[in-house]
């Protein structure tokens, strides 16, 4: 179990640029989640995948955000035309089963700063 | 939609003492799961303890235990013999039985725990 891996750890970009983050879940986990966490707040759900299928998206996920999970393995989260309000920590998590008792395993996150 | 409330933005405790972090939640479901996660500074979030709502017995993991009061919708975390390594943000989280999506894991705003040496 190598844990959930996220890259890059930090990303600084100028407003209007596009950015892409990558998440490698624990290999046997079929569920993958993306969360956003701003300073002083708990993580907020963005979207999740069951294998390669994106099953739900939060209202927080504007049209500028897109996530993919090709082949049900790693996932990418792209933000187009970044805005200063997008500055946050983006967390990825994965879980093994569909039951609610299966805990989420989180990665270290990608901290995005939009200048 | 479920909500999770952590009313203590910050707590401080002397090393080796006991501290209790509060969490309340609101739900119309009868079956669900509750979690406490720990997030040290600049480090990943890790699971501390979990509780199934259908179990009356409070969960315990070494120095960590919970006081689960289903009728009151309360889920507090007790840390005994506090250690310097316990310093972190602690998040209470609720998860519905289906475990998916926005109904999957709802977090509180967190409690910043400070350990005084």
mmCIF file of C-alpha atoms in Angstrom:
data_model
loop_
_atom_site.group_PDB
_atom_site.id
_atom_site.type_symbol
_atom_site.label_atom_id
_atom_site.label_comp_id
_atom_site.label_asym_id
_atom_site.label_seq_id
_atom_site.Cartn_x
_atom_site.Cartn_y
_atom_site.Cartn_z
ATOM 1 C CA UNK A 1 0.000 0.000 0.000
ATOM 2 C CA UNK A 2 1.851 3.048 -1.260
ATOM 3 C CA UNK A 3 -0.938 5.438 -0.374
ATOM 4 C CA UNK A 4 -2.663 8.084 -2.470
ATOM 5 C CA UNK A 5 -0.216 10.185 -4.447
ATOM 6 C CA UNK A 6 -0.893 13.686 -5.753
ATOM 7 C CA UNK A 7 1.205 15.818 -8.072
ATOM 8 C CA UNK A 8 2.324 18.500 -8.021
ATOM 9 C CA UNK A 9 2.452 19.387 -4.323
ATOM 10 C CA UNK A 10 2.365 23.089 -5.088
ATOM 11 C CA UNK A 11 1.308 25.051 -8.152
ATOM 12 C CA UNK A 12 1.546 28.793 -8.635
ATOM 13 C CA UNK A 13 -0.130 30.154 -11.718
ATOM 14 C CA UNK A 14 -1.281 33.438 -13.123
ATOM 15 C CA UNK A 15 -4.939 34.232 -13.427
ATOM 16 C CA UNK A 16 -6.359 33.010 -16.703
ATOM 17 C CA UNK A 17 -3.960 30.103 -17.116
ATOM 18 C CA UNK A 18 -4.989 26.453 -17.176
ATOM 19 C CA UNK A 19 -3.709 23.971 -14.615
ATOM 20 C CA UNK A 20 -3.930 20.204 -14.306
ATOM 21 C CA UNK A 21 -3.457 18.088 -11.208
ATOM 22 C CA UNK A 22 -2.936 14.357 -11.033
ATOM 23 C CA UNK A 23 -4.016 11.799 -8.442
ATOM 24 C CA UNK A 24 -2.875 8.189 -8.218
ATOM 25 C CA UNK A 25 -5.157 6.294 -5.849
ATOM 26 C CA UNK A 26 -4.373 3.151 -3.924
ATOM 27 C CA UNK A 27 -4.295 0.532 -6.653
ATOM 28 C CA UNK A 28 -7.197 -1.663 -5.632
ATOM 29 C CA UNK A 29 -9.517 1.221 -4.728
ATOM 30 C CA UNK A 30 -12.410 1.629 -7.113
ATOM 31 C CA UNK A 31 -13.701 4.928 -5.768
ATOM 32 C CA UNK A 32 -11.860 8.198 -6.202
ATOM 33 C CA UNK A 33 -12.912 11.550 -4.805
ATOM 34 C CA UNK A 34 -11.789 15.138 -5.322
ATOM 35 C CA UNK A 35 -12.228 17.691 -2.558
ATOM 36 C CA UNK A 36 -11.310 21.345 -2.207
ATOM 37 C CA UNK A 37 -10.127 22.821 1.073
ATOM 38 C CA UNK A 38 -9.697 26.512 1.760
ATOM 39 C CA UNK A 39 -7.892 27.939 4.749
ATOM 40 C CA UNK A 40 -9.767 27.373 7.996
ATOM 41 C CA UNK A 41 -12.387 25.181 6.429
ATOM 42 C CA UNK A 42 -13.043 21.486 6.124
ATOM 43 C CA UNK A 43 -12.761 19.770 2.759
ATOM 44 C CA UNK A 44 -15.678 20.293 0.379
ATOM 45 C CA UNK A 45 -16.733 17.624 -2.087
ATOM 46 C CA UNK A 46 -16.149 18.345 -5.769
ATOM 47 C CA UNK A 47 -16.677 15.100 -7.651
ATOM 48 C CA UNK A 48 -16.193 11.351 -7.475
ATOM 49 C CA UNK A 49 -15.589 8.349 -9.704
ATOM 50 C CA UNK A 50 -16.619 4.746 -9.476
ATOM 51 C CA UNK A 51 -13.890 3.127 -11.575
ATOM 52 C CA UNK A 52 -13.803 5.229 -14.776
ATOM 53 C CA UNK A 53 -17.323 6.602 -14.448
ATOM 54 C CA UNK A 54 -17.799 10.074 -13.006
ATOM 55 C CA UNK A 55 -20.963 9.601 -10.981
ATOM 56 C CA UNK A 56 -21.532 12.931 -9.316
ATOM 57 C CA UNK A 57 -20.400 16.534 -9.462
ATOM 58 C CA UNK A 58 -20.905 19.200 -6.831
ATOM 59 C CA UNK A 59 -22.410 22.582 -7.607
ATOM 60 C CA UNK A 60 -18.967 23.896 -6.614
ATOM 61 C CA UNK A 61 -17.583 22.382 -9.797
ATOM 62 C CA UNK A 62 -18.081 25.123 -12.352
ATOM 63 C CA UNK A 63 -17.794 24.652 -16.099
ATOM 64 C CA UNK A 64 -14.138 25.616 -15.857
ATOM 65 C CA UNK A 65 -13.417 22.435 -13.913
ATOM 66 C CA UNK A 66 -13.170 19.033 -15.509
ATOM 67 C CA UNK A 67 -12.074 15.706 -14.080
ATOM 68 C CA UNK A 68 -11.260 12.441 -15.750
ATOM 69 C CA UNK A 69 -10.297 8.970 -14.690
ATOM 70 C CA UNK A 70 -9.344 7.045 -17.813
ATOM 71 C CA UNK A 71 -9.195 3.295 -17.360
ATOM 72 C CA UNK A 72 -10.289 3.658 -13.773
ATOM 73 C CA UNK A 73 -6.781 4.210 -12.493
ATOM 74 C CA UNK A 74 -5.274 7.682 -12.014
ATOM 75 C CA UNK A 75 -7.375 10.802 -12.224
ATOM 76 C CA UNK A 76 -6.755 14.338 -13.425
ATOM 77 C CA UNK A 77 -8.460 17.551 -12.393
ATOM 78 C CA UNK A 78 -8.144 20.449 -14.813
ATOM 79 C CA UNK A 79 -9.061 24.038 -14.089
ATOM 80 C CA UNK A 80 -9.344 26.307 -17.109
ATOM 81 C CA UNK A 81 -9.004 30.089 -17.019
ATOM 82 C CA UNK A 82 -8.038 30.081 -13.359
ATOM 83 C CA UNK A 83 -9.372 32.770 -11.041
ATOM 84 C CA UNK A 84 -7.989 33.971 -7.716
ATOM 85 C CA UNK A 85 -10.917 32.321 -5.979
ATOM 86 C CA UNK A 86 -9.628 28.963 -7.178
ATOM 87 C CA UNK A 87 -6.687 29.249 -4.780
ATOM 88 C CA UNK A 88 -7.056 26.338 -2.381
ATOM 89 C CA UNK A 89 -5.760 22.911 -1.463
ATOM 90 C CA UNK A 90 -7.131 20.243 -3.780
ATOM 91 C CA UNK A 91 -7.368 16.877 -2.080
ATOM 92 C CA UNK A 92 -7.782 13.495 -3.670
ATOM 93 C CA UNK A 93 -9.052 10.476 -1.770
ATOM 94 C CA UNK A 94 -9.818 6.884 -2.622
ATOM 95 C CA UNK A 95 -11.728 4.093 -0.992
ATOM 96 C CA UNK A 96 -11.965 0.374 -1.415
ATOM 97 C CA UNK A 97 -15.645 -0.485 -1.362
ATOM 98 C CA UNK A 98 -19.019 1.033 -1.859
ATOM 99 C CA UNK A 99 -20.125 0.665 1.721
ATOM 100 C CA UNK A 100 -20.221 3.756 3.870
ATOM 101 C CA UNK A 101 -17.923 2.186 6.422
ATOM 102 C CA UNK A 102 -14.973 2.119 4.045
ATOM 103 C CA UNK A 103 -12.753 5.012 5.109
ATOM 104 C CA UNK A 104 -11.361 7.450 2.608
ATOM 105 C CA UNK A 105 -7.597 7.529 2.229
ATOM 106 C CA UNK A 106 -6.339 10.991 1.383
ATOM 107 C CA UNK A 107 -3.332 12.192 -0.532
ATOM 108 C CA UNK A 108 -1.105 15.093 0.511
ATOM 109 C CA UNK A 109 -3.010 17.469 -1.702
ATOM 110 C CA UNK A 110 -2.027 19.993 -4.337
ATOM 111 C CA UNK A 111 -1.888 23.572 -3.121
ATOM 112 C CA UNK A 112 -2.899 25.978 -5.871
ATOM 113 C CA UNK A 113 -2.077 29.667 -5.703
ATOM 114 C CA UNK A 114 -3.517 31.898 -8.411
ATOM 115 C CA UNK A 115 -1.831 35.297 -8.640
ATOM 116 C CA UNK B 1 -28.531 17.446 3.252
ATOM 117 C CA UNK B 2 -26.424 16.537 6.233
ATOM 118 C CA UNK B 3 -24.478 19.134 8.167
ATOM 119 C CA UNK B 4 -21.610 18.718 10.596
ATOM 120 C CA UNK B 5 -20.824 21.342 13.235
ATOM 121 C CA UNK B 6 -17.630 21.670 15.209
ATOM 122 C CA UNK B 7 -18.185 24.506 17.652
ATOM 123 C CA UNK B 8 -14.596 24.740 18.913
ATOM 124 C CA UNK B 9 -12.317 26.459 16.375
ATOM 125 C CA UNK B 10 -9.340 25.906 18.679
ATOM 126 C CA UNK B 11 -8.546 23.863 21.773
ATOM 127 C CA UNK B 12 -5.446 23.781 23.935
ATOM 128 C CA UNK B 13 -4.341 21.061 26.326
ATOM 129 C CA UNK B 14 -1.305 20.330 28.440
ATOM 130 C CA UNK B 15 0.820 17.392 27.395
ATOM 131 C CA UNK B 16 -0.324 14.162 29.106
ATOM 132 C CA UNK B 17 -3.747 15.622 29.893
ATOM 133 C CA UNK B 18 -7.095 14.641 28.376
ATOM 134 C CA UNK B 19 -9.037 16.748 25.902
ATOM 135 C CA UNK B 20 -12.458 16.358 24.316
ATOM 136 C CA UNK B 21 -13.364 17.741 20.906
ATOM 137 C CA UNK B 22 -17.041 18.324 20.168
ATOM 138 C CA UNK B 23 -19.021 17.479 17.055
ATOM 139 C CA UNK B 24 -22.733 17.582 16.326
ATOM 140 C CA UNK B 25 -24.476 16.686 13.117
ATOM 141 C CA UNK B 26 -27.864 16.917 11.538
ATOM 142 C CA UNK B 27 -29.389 14.092 9.508
ATOM 143 C CA UNK B 28 -32.697 12.452 8.774
ATOM 144 C CA UNK B 29 -31.064 9.087 8.158
ATOM 145 C CA UNK B 30 -31.130 6.341 10.775
ATOM 146 C CA UNK B 31 -28.054 4.505 9.571
ATOM 147 C CA UNK B 32 -24.782 6.275 8.842
ATOM 148 C CA UNK B 33 -21.080 6.411 9.685
ATOM 149 C CA UNK B 34 -19.081 8.954 11.601
ATOM 150 C CA UNK B 35 -15.366 9.613 11.413
ATOM 151 C CA UNK B 36 -12.687 11.728 13.005
ATOM 152 C CA UNK B 37 -9.811 12.685 10.729
ATOM 153 C CA UNK B 38 -6.547 14.331 11.776
ATOM 154 C CA UNK B 39 -4.654 16.754 9.531
ATOM 155 C CA UNK B 40 -1.190 17.754 10.815
ATOM 156 C CA UNK B 41 0.323 20.936 9.396
ATOM 157 C CA UNK B 42 1.304 20.447 5.758
ATOM 158 C CA UNK B 43 0.594 16.761 5.969
ATOM 159 C CA UNK B 44 -2.089 14.488 4.688
ATOM 160 C CA UNK B 45 -5.375 13.820 6.374
ATOM 161 C CA UNK B 46 -5.462 10.511 8.203
ATOM 162 C CA UNK B 47 -8.268 8.552 9.815
ATOM 163 C CA UNK B 48 -8.274 8.568 13.608
ATOM 164 C CA UNK B 49 -11.407 6.653 14.485
ATOM 165 C CA UNK B 50 -14.781 5.650 13.033
ATOM 166 C CA UNK B 51 -18.190 4.745 14.409
ATOM 167 C CA UNK B 52 -21.139 2.964 12.858
ATOM 168 C CA UNK B 53 -24.433 4.494 13.954
ATOM 169 C CA UNK B 54 -26.071 1.102 14.459
ATOM 170 C CA UNK B 55 -23.483 0.183 17.082
ATOM 171 C CA UNK B 56 -24.236 1.363 20.589
ATOM 172 C CA UNK B 57 -20.733 0.675 21.829
ATOM 173 C CA UNK B 58 -18.393 3.631 21.548
ATOM 174 C CA UNK B 59 -15.359 3.083 19.329
ATOM 175 C CA UNK B 60 -11.890 3.122 20.865
ATOM 176 C CA UNK B 61 -8.465 3.220 19.232
ATOM 177 C CA UNK B 62 -5.644 3.276 21.772
ATOM 178 C CA UNK B 63 -5.655 6.776 23.329
ATOM 179 C CA UNK B 64 -8.581 7.906 21.177
ATOM 180 C CA UNK B 65 -12.198 7.212 22.035
ATOM 181 C CA UNK B 66 -15.553 8.640 21.090
ATOM 182 C CA UNK B 67 -18.725 9.471 22.958
ATOM 183 C CA UNK B 68 -21.492 8.746 20.477
ATOM 184 C CA UNK B 69 -24.924 9.995 21.499
ATOM 185 C CA UNK B 70 -27.253 9.109 18.630
ATOM 186 C CA UNK B 71 -30.375 10.728 20.028
ATOM 187 C CA UNK B 72 -28.511 13.948 20.627
ATOM 188 C CA UNK B 73 -26.655 13.634 17.287
ATOM 189 C CA UNK B 74 -23.397 14.175 19.072
ATOM 190 C CA UNK B 75 -20.026 12.564 18.329
ATOM 191 C CA UNK B 76 -17.207 13.844 20.512
ATOM 192 C CA UNK B 77 -13.578 12.711 20.407
ATOM 193 C CA UNK B 78 -11.598 12.172 23.590
ATOM 194 C CA UNK B 79 -7.829 12.112 23.457
ATOM 195 C CA UNK B 80 -6.187 10.725 26.566
ATOM 196 C CA UNK B 81 -2.571 11.268 27.589
ATOM 197 C CA UNK B 82 -2.128 13.976 24.943
ATOM 198 C CA UNK B 83 1.181 13.936 23.107
ATOM 199 C CA UNK B 84 2.974 16.633 21.134
ATOM 200 C CA UNK B 85 2.360 14.616 17.980
ATOM 201 C CA UNK B 86 -1.387 14.978 18.477
ATOM 202 C CA UNK B 87 -1.195 18.649 17.517
ATOM 203 C CA UNK B 88 -3.214 19.028 14.322
ATOM 204 C CA UNK B 89 -6.533 20.056 12.823
ATOM 205 C CA UNK B 90 -9.217 17.539 13.678
ATOM 206 C CA UNK B 91 -12.197 17.111 11.395
ATOM 207 C CA UNK B 92 -15.412 15.367 12.215
ATOM 208 C CA UNK B 93 -17.078 13.780 9.196
ATOM 209 C CA UNK B 94 -20.400 12.153 8.375
ATOM 210 C CA UNK B 95 -20.970 9.518 5.723
ATOM 211 C CA UNK B 96 -24.282 8.143 4.498
ATOM 212 C CA UNK B 97 -24.785 4.399 4.003
ATOM 213 C CA UNK B 98 -24.452 4.657 0.232
ATOM 214 C CA UNK B 99 -21.046 6.216 0.655
ATOM 215 C CA UNK B 100 -21.120 8.083 -2.610
ATOM 216 C CA UNK B 101 -20.622 11.592 -3.774
ATOM 217 C CA UNK B 102 -21.924 14.616 -1.989
ATOM 218 C CA UNK B 103 -23.840 12.403 0.388
ATOM 219 C CA UNK B 104 -20.680 10.418 0.993
ATOM 220 C CA UNK B 105 -18.483 12.443 3.312
ATOM 221 C CA UNK B 106 -19.462 15.761 4.847
ATOM 222 C CA UNK B 107 -16.856 17.509 6.981
ATOM 223 C CA UNK B 108 -17.090 20.006 9.796
ATOM 224 C CA UNK B 109 -14.913 23.113 9.759
ATOM 225 C CA UNK B 110 -12.362 21.556 12.061
ATOM 226 C CA UNK B 111 -10.846 22.129 15.497
ATOM 227 C CA UNK B 112 -7.258 23.218 15.817
ATOM 228 C CA UNK B 113 -5.704 21.277 18.686
ATOM 229 C CA UNK B 114 -2.679 22.771 20.403
ATOM 230 C CA UNK B 115 -0.574 20.684 22.772
ATOM 231 C CA UNK B 116 1.245 22.693 25.441
ATOM 232 C CA UNK B 117 4.522 21.067 26.534
#
